[in-house]
């Protein structure tokens, strides 16, 4: 009996010495675009926010892991996954063949259109954008840029692309006249319009984009975990709550 008591005391001592580290939740780092509302951004209090941030926080809580959302340079964010500086990109990332050669993607969780947009009342049309010498704002590192580059040569379009690190920076230049229009996915455009910015969608172009979570090809365990979480989330009433909170009035 005395020996058993000593063993229990020793075991308790080890727990007190090392804490609960052996049983601690695993922490994953999620790279986000710091200025891509409504999916991911840094709010006025300096905290990560948005549809994707809330989604991953819910998944982490349900599946028993912790997550840190780390704002990153978007044009090099895939490289950060490859170099294992971050574990994933759950931040409105379009699934493209080029990216899929480098990283694994989760099951798609959202679909969004690509649009041309300009200042409300501009009188611009798709034909004017493509064939006049329009200055067109685009976000660096996005599939819209590659689509436009490919079709400019084939179709003989005359616009000039100006590259931005984020959609809101491009919108500012539309408002002050430095550029005439933007070409990007509909999510940030619709978000800006919902916030009162006098932008207007002119038309869609290209193919619709599916958003997925980018994960290192070496990390099959995390891919399985995220796919499980996305499936759970979309089946839960909280999915509709998130869409109502962040995506009300947005194109799907």
CSV table of C-alpha atoms in Angstrom, one decimal:
chain,number,residue,atom,x,y,z
A,1,UNK,CA,0.0,0.0,0.0
A,2,UNK,CA,2.8,2.3,0.9
A,3,UNK,CA,4.6,1.6,-2.4
A,4,UNK,CA,1.4,2.3,-4.3
A,5,UNK,CA,1.0,5.6,-2.5
A,6,UNK,CA,4.6,6.6,-3.3
A,7,UNK,CA,4.1,5.8,-7.0
A,8,UNK,CA,0.9,7.9,-7.1
A,9,UNK,CA,2.8,10.8,-5.4
A,10,UNK,CA,5.6,10.5,-7.9
A,11,UNK,CA,3.2,10.6,-10.8
A,12,UNK,CA,1.5,13.6,-9.4
A,13,UNK,CA,4.8,15.3,-9.0
A,14,UNK,CA,5.6,14.7,-12.7
A,15,UNK,CA,2.3,16.3,-13.7
A,16,UNK,CA,3.0,19.3,-11.5
A,17,UNK,CA,6.5,19.6,-12.7
A,18,UNK,CA,5.8,19.4,-16.4
A,19,UNK,CA,2.3,20.8,-16.3
A,20,UNK,CA,-0.2,19.6,-18.9
A,21,UNK,CA,2.3,20.1,-21.8
A,22,UNK,CA,2.1,16.4,-22.8
A,23,UNK,CA,-1.6,16.8,-23.2
A,24,UNK,CA,-1.7,20.3,-24.7
A,25,UNK,CA,-3.7,21.0,-27.8
A,26,UNK,CA,-1.7,21.2,-31.0
A,27,UNK,CA,-1.4,24.7,-32.4
A,28,UNK,CA,-1.5,25.4,-36.2
A,29,UNK,CA,-0.5,28.7,-37.9
A,30,UNK,CA,-2.9,30.0,-40.5
A,31,UNK,CA,-1.6,32.5,-43.0
A,32,UNK,CA,-4.1,35.2,-44.0
A,33,UNK,CA,-4.4,38.1,-46.2
A,34,UNK,CA,-4.6,41.1,-43.8
A,35,UNK,CA,-6.8,43.1,-46.1
A,36,UNK,CA,-9.3,40.8,-47.9
A,37,UNK,CA,-12.7,41.5,-46.4
A,38,UNK,CA,-15.1,39.8,-45.8
A,39,UNK,CA,-13.1,36.6,-45.7
A,40,UNK,CA,-9.9,37.7,-43.8
A,41,UNK,CA,-8.6,41.0,-42.6
A,42,UNK,CA,-7.2,42.7,-39.5
A,43,UNK,CA,-10.0,44.7,-37.7
A,44,UNK,CA,-9.7,48.2,-36.1
A,45,UNK,CA,-8.6,46.6,-32.9
A,46,UNK,CA,-5.7,44.8,-34.7
A,47,UNK,CA,-7.3,41.4,-34.4
A,48,UNK,CA,-7.7,38.9,-37.3
A,49,UNK,CA,-11.4,38.8,-38.4
A,50,UNK,CA,-13.6,37.6,-41.2
A,51,UNK,CA,-15.6,34.7,-42.5
A,52,UNK,CA,-12.6,32.4,-42.9
A,53,UNK,CA,-11.1,33.4,-39.5
A,54,UNK,CA,-14.4,32.7,-37.7
A,55,UNK,CA,-14.8,29.4,-39.7
A,56,UNK,CA,-11.4,28.1,-38.7
A,57,UNK,CA,-11.8,29.2,-35.1
A,58,UNK,CA,-15.1,27.2,-34.9
A,59,UNK,CA,-13.4,24.1,-36.5
A,60,UNK,CA,-10.4,24.4,-34.1
A,61,UNK,CA,-12.7,24.5,-31.1
A,62,UNK,CA,-14.8,21.6,-32.3
A,63,UNK,CA,-11.8,19.4,-33.2
A,64,UNK,CA,-9.6,20.3,-30.2
A,65,UNK,CA,-6.7,22.3,-31.6
A,66,UNK,CA,-5.5,25.9,-31.4
A,67,UNK,CA,-5.0,28.2,-34.3
A,68,UNK,CA,-2.9,31.4,-34.7
A,69,UNK,CA,-3.9,33.6,-37.7
A,70,UNK,CA,-0.8,35.3,-39.1
A,71,UNK,CA,-1.1,38.1,-41.7
A,72,UNK,CA,1.2,37.5,-44.6
A,73,UNK,CA,2.3,39.0,-47.9
A,74,UNK,CA,-0.2,37.4,-50.3
A,75,UNK,CA,2.0,37.1,-53.4
A,76,UNK,CA,4.4,34.9,-51.5
A,77,UNK,CA,2.0,33.1,-49.1
A,78,UNK,CA,2.2,29.7,-50.9
A,79,UNK,CA,5.9,29.8,-50.6
A,80,UNK,CA,5.4,30.2,-46.8
A,81,UNK,CA,3.4,27.0,-46.8
A,82,UNK,CA,6.2,25.2,-48.7
A,83,UNK,CA,8.9,26.5,-46.4
A,84,UNK,CA,6.7,25.5,-43.4
A,85,UNK,CA,6.6,29.0,-41.9
A,86,UNK,CA,2.8,28.5,-41.7
A,87,UNK,CA,0.7,25.3,-41.7
A,88,UNK,CA,-2.1,26.4,-44.0
A,89,UNK,CA,-3.8,29.3,-45.8
A,90,UNK,CA,-7.5,29.5,-44.9
A,91,UNK,CA,-8.0,32.9,-46.4
A,92,UNK,CA,-10.1,33.1,-49.5
A,93,UNK,CA,-7.5,31.3,-51.7
A,94,UNK,CA,-8.7,30.2,-55.1
A,95,UNK,CA,-7.9,26.6,-56.1
A,96,UNK,CA,-5.8,26.7,-59.3
A,97,UNK,CA,-3.8,24.1,-61.2
A,98,UNK,CA,-0.6,26.0,-60.7
A,99,UNK,CA,-1.1,26.2,-56.9
A,100,UNK,CA,-2.2,22.6,-56.7
A,101,UNK,CA,1.1,21.5,-58.2
A,102,UNK,CA,2.8,22.9,-55.1
A,103,UNK,CA,0.3,22.4,-52.2
A,104,UNK,CA,-2.7,20.2,-51.4
A,105,UNK,CA,-6.1,21.8,-51.2
A,106,UNK,CA,-9.0,21.0,-49.0
A,107,UNK,CA,-12.4,20.3,-50.4
A,108,UNK,CA,-13.9,23.6,-51.8
A,109,UNK,CA,-15.9,25.5,-49.3
A,110,UNK,CA,-17.0,28.6,-51.3
A,111,UNK,CA,-17.4,29.7,-54.9
A,112,UNK,CA,-17.0,33.2,-56.2
A,113,UNK,CA,-17.2,35.0,-59.5
A,114,UNK,CA,-14.6,37.3,-61.1
A,115,UNK,CA,-15.9,40.8,-61.9
A,116,UNK,CA,-15.0,44.1,-63.5
A,117,UNK,CA,-16.0,47.0,-61.3
A,118,UNK,CA,-15.7,50.8,-61.6
A,119,UNK,CA,-16.9,54.0,-59.9
A,120,UNK,CA,-20.7,54.2,-59.9
A,121,UNK,CA,-21.8,56.3,-62.9
A,122,UNK,CA,-18.5,55.9,-64.8
A,123,UNK,CA,-20.3,54.8,-68.0
A,124,UNK,CA,-17.6,52.1,-68.5
A,125,UNK,CA,-18.6,48.9,-70.3
A,126,UNK,CA,-16.7,45.6,-70.7
A,127,UNK,CA,-16.0,46.6,-74.3
A,128,UNK,CA,-14.5,49.9,-73.2
A,129,UNK,CA,-12.4,48.3,-70.5
A,130,UNK,CA,-11.0,45.7,-72.8
A,131,UNK,CA,-10.4,47.9,-75.9
A,132,UNK,CA,-9.8,51.4,-74.7
A,133,UNK,CA,-6.6,52.4,-72.9
A,134,UNK,CA,-8.1,51.9,-69.5
A,135,UNK,CA,-5.9,51.6,-66.3
A,136,UNK,CA,-7.2,48.5,-64.7
A,137,UNK,CA,-6.4,47.6,-61.0
A,138,UNK,CA,-5.7,44.0,-60.1
A,139,UNK,CA,-4.4,42.2,-57.0
A,140,UNK,CA,-1.0,40.6,-57.2
A,141,UNK,CA,-0.8,36.9,-57.0
A,142,UNK,CA,-4.4,36.2,-58.0
A,143,UNK,CA,-5.8,33.9,-60.8
A,144,UNK,CA,-7.6,36.9,-62.3
A,145,UNK,CA,-4.2,38.4,-63.2
A,146,UNK,CA,-3.2,35.2,-65.0
A,147,UNK,CA,-6.5,35.0,-66.9
A,148,UNK,CA,-6.2,38.6,-68.0
A,149,UNK,CA,-2.6,38.2,-69.1
A,150,UNK,CA,-3.5,35.1,-71.2
A,151,UNK,CA,-6.5,36.7,-72.9
A,152,UNK,CA,-4.9,40.1,-73.5
A,153,UNK,CA,-2.5,38.6,-76.0
A,154,UNK,CA,-5.1,36.4,-77.6
A,155,UNK,CA,-7.8,39.1,-77.9
A,156,UNK,CA,-5.7,42.2,-78.5
A,157,UNK,CA,-7.0,44.0,-75.5
A,158,UNK,CA,-5.5,47.4,-74.7
A,159,UNK,CA,-5.9,48.0,-71.0
A,160,UNK,CA,-2.9,48.5,-68.7
A,161,UNK,CA,-2.8,46.5,-65.5
A,162,UNK,CA,-1.7,48.2,-62.2
A,163,UNK,CA,-0.9,45.8,-59.4
A,164,UNK,CA,-2.0,46.2,-55.8
A,165,UNK,CA,-1.2,44.3,-52.6
A,166,UNK,CA,-4.9,44.4,-51.6
A,167,UNK,CA,-8.3,45.0,-53.1
A,168,UNK,CA,-9.1,48.0,-50.8
A,169,UNK,CA,-6.0,49.8,-52.0
A,170,UNK,CA,-7.2,49.4,-55.6
A,171,UNK,CA,-10.6,50.7,-54.7
A,172,UNK,CA,-9.1,53.9,-53.2
A,173,UNK,CA,-7.4,54.5,-56.5
A,174,UNK,CA,-10.6,54.0,-58.4
A,175,UNK,CA,-12.2,56.7,-56.2
A,176,UNK,CA,-9.4,59.2,-56.6
A,177,UNK,CA,-9.1,58.6,-60.4
A,178,UNK,CA,-5.7,57.0,-60.6
A,179,UNK,CA,-7.2,54.0,-62.3
A,180,UNK,CA,-10.6,53.6,-64.0
A,181,UNK,CA,-11.6,50.1,-63.0
A,182,UNK,CA,-10.7,46.9,-61.2
A,183,UNK,CA,-10.7,43.2,-62.1
A,184,UNK,CA,-10.8,40.8,-59.2
A,185,UNK,CA,-13.1,38.3,-57.5
A,186,UNK,CA,-16.5,39.6,-56.4
A,187,UNK,CA,-16.1,39.1,-52.7
A,188,UNK,CA,-14.1,42.3,-51.8
A,189,UNK,CA,-16.0,44.3,-54.4
A,190,UNK,CA,-19.4,43.3,-52.9
A,191,UNK,CA,-18.0,43.9,-49.4
A,192,UNK,CA,-16.9,47.4,-50.4
A,193,UNK,CA,-20.3,48.2,-51.9
A,194,UNK,CA,-22.1,46.9,-48.8
A,195,UNK,CA,-20.0,49.3,-46.7
A,196,UNK,CA,-21.1,52.2,-48.8
A,197,UNK,CA,-18.3,52.7,-51.3
A,198,UNK,CA,-19.7,54.0,-54.6
A,199,UNK,CA,-18.5,51.1,-56.7
A,200,UNK,CA,-20.6,49.3,-59.3
A,201,UNK,CA,-20.1,45.8,-60.8
A,202,UNK,CA,-20.0,46.0,-64.6
A,203,UNK,CA,-20.0,42.3,-65.5
A,204,UNK,CA,-18.3,39.0,-64.7
A,205,UNK,CA,-15.4,37.5,-66.6
A,206,UNK,CA,-13.5,34.3,-66.7
A,207,UNK,CA,-14.4,31.2,-64.7
A,208,UNK,CA,-15.8,31.1,-61.2
A,209,UNK,CA,-13.2,30.4,-58.5
A,210,UNK,CA,-13.5,27.7,-55.8
A,211,UNK,CA,-11.9,28.6,-52.5
A,212,UNK,CA,-10.0,25.9,-50.6
A,213,UNK,CA,-7.5,25.7,-47.8
A,214,UNK,CA,-3.9,25.3,-48.9
A,215,UNK,CA,-1.8,22.8,-46.9
A,216,UNK,CA,1.7,21.4,-47.4
A,217,UNK,CA,1.7,18.2,-49.3
A,218,UNK,CA,3.7,16.5,-46.5
A,219,UNK,CA,0.9,17.1,-44.0
A,220,UNK,CA,-1.9,14.6,-44.9
A,221,UNK,CA,-3.0,14.6,-41.3
A,222,UNK,CA,-3.9,18.3,-41.3
A,223,UNK,CA,-5.6,18.0,-44.7
A,224,UNK,CA,-7.8,15.2,-43.3
A,225,UNK,CA,-8.5,17.3,-40.2
A,226,UNK,CA,-9.5,20.4,-42.1
A,227,UNK,CA,-11.7,18.5,-44.5
A,228,UNK,CA,-13.5,16.9,-41.6
A,229,UNK,CA,-13.9,20.4,-40.0
A,230,UNK,CA,-15.3,22.0,-43.2
A,231,UNK,CA,-17.8,19.1,-43.6
A,232,UNK,CA,-18.9,19.5,-40.0
A,233,UNK,CA,-19.2,23.3,-40.3
A,234,UNK,CA,-21.2,23.3,-43.4
A,235,UNK,CA,-23.6,20.8,-41.8
A,236,UNK,CA,-24.0,22.9,-38.7
A,237,UNK,CA,-26.5,25.9,-38.3
A,238,UNK,CA,-23.5,28.1,-37.5
A,239,UNK,CA,-22.6,28.0,-41.3
A,240,UNK,CA,-25.7,30.0,-42.1
A,241,UNK,CA,-24.9,32.3,-39.1
A,242,UNK,CA,-21.5,33.0,-40.6
A,243,UNK,CA,-22.9,33.7,-44.1
A,244,UNK,CA,-25.5,36.1,-42.7
A,245,UNK,CA,-22.8,37.9,-40.6
A,246,UNK,CA,-20.1,38.2,-43.3
A,247,UNK,CA,-21.5,37.4,-46.7
A,248,UNK,CA,-25.1,38.8,-46.8
A,249,UNK,CA,-25.9,40.1,-50.3
A,250,UNK,CA,-22.7,38.5,-51.8
A,251,UNK,CA,-22.7,36.5,-54.9
A,252,UNK,CA,-22.0,32.8,-54.3
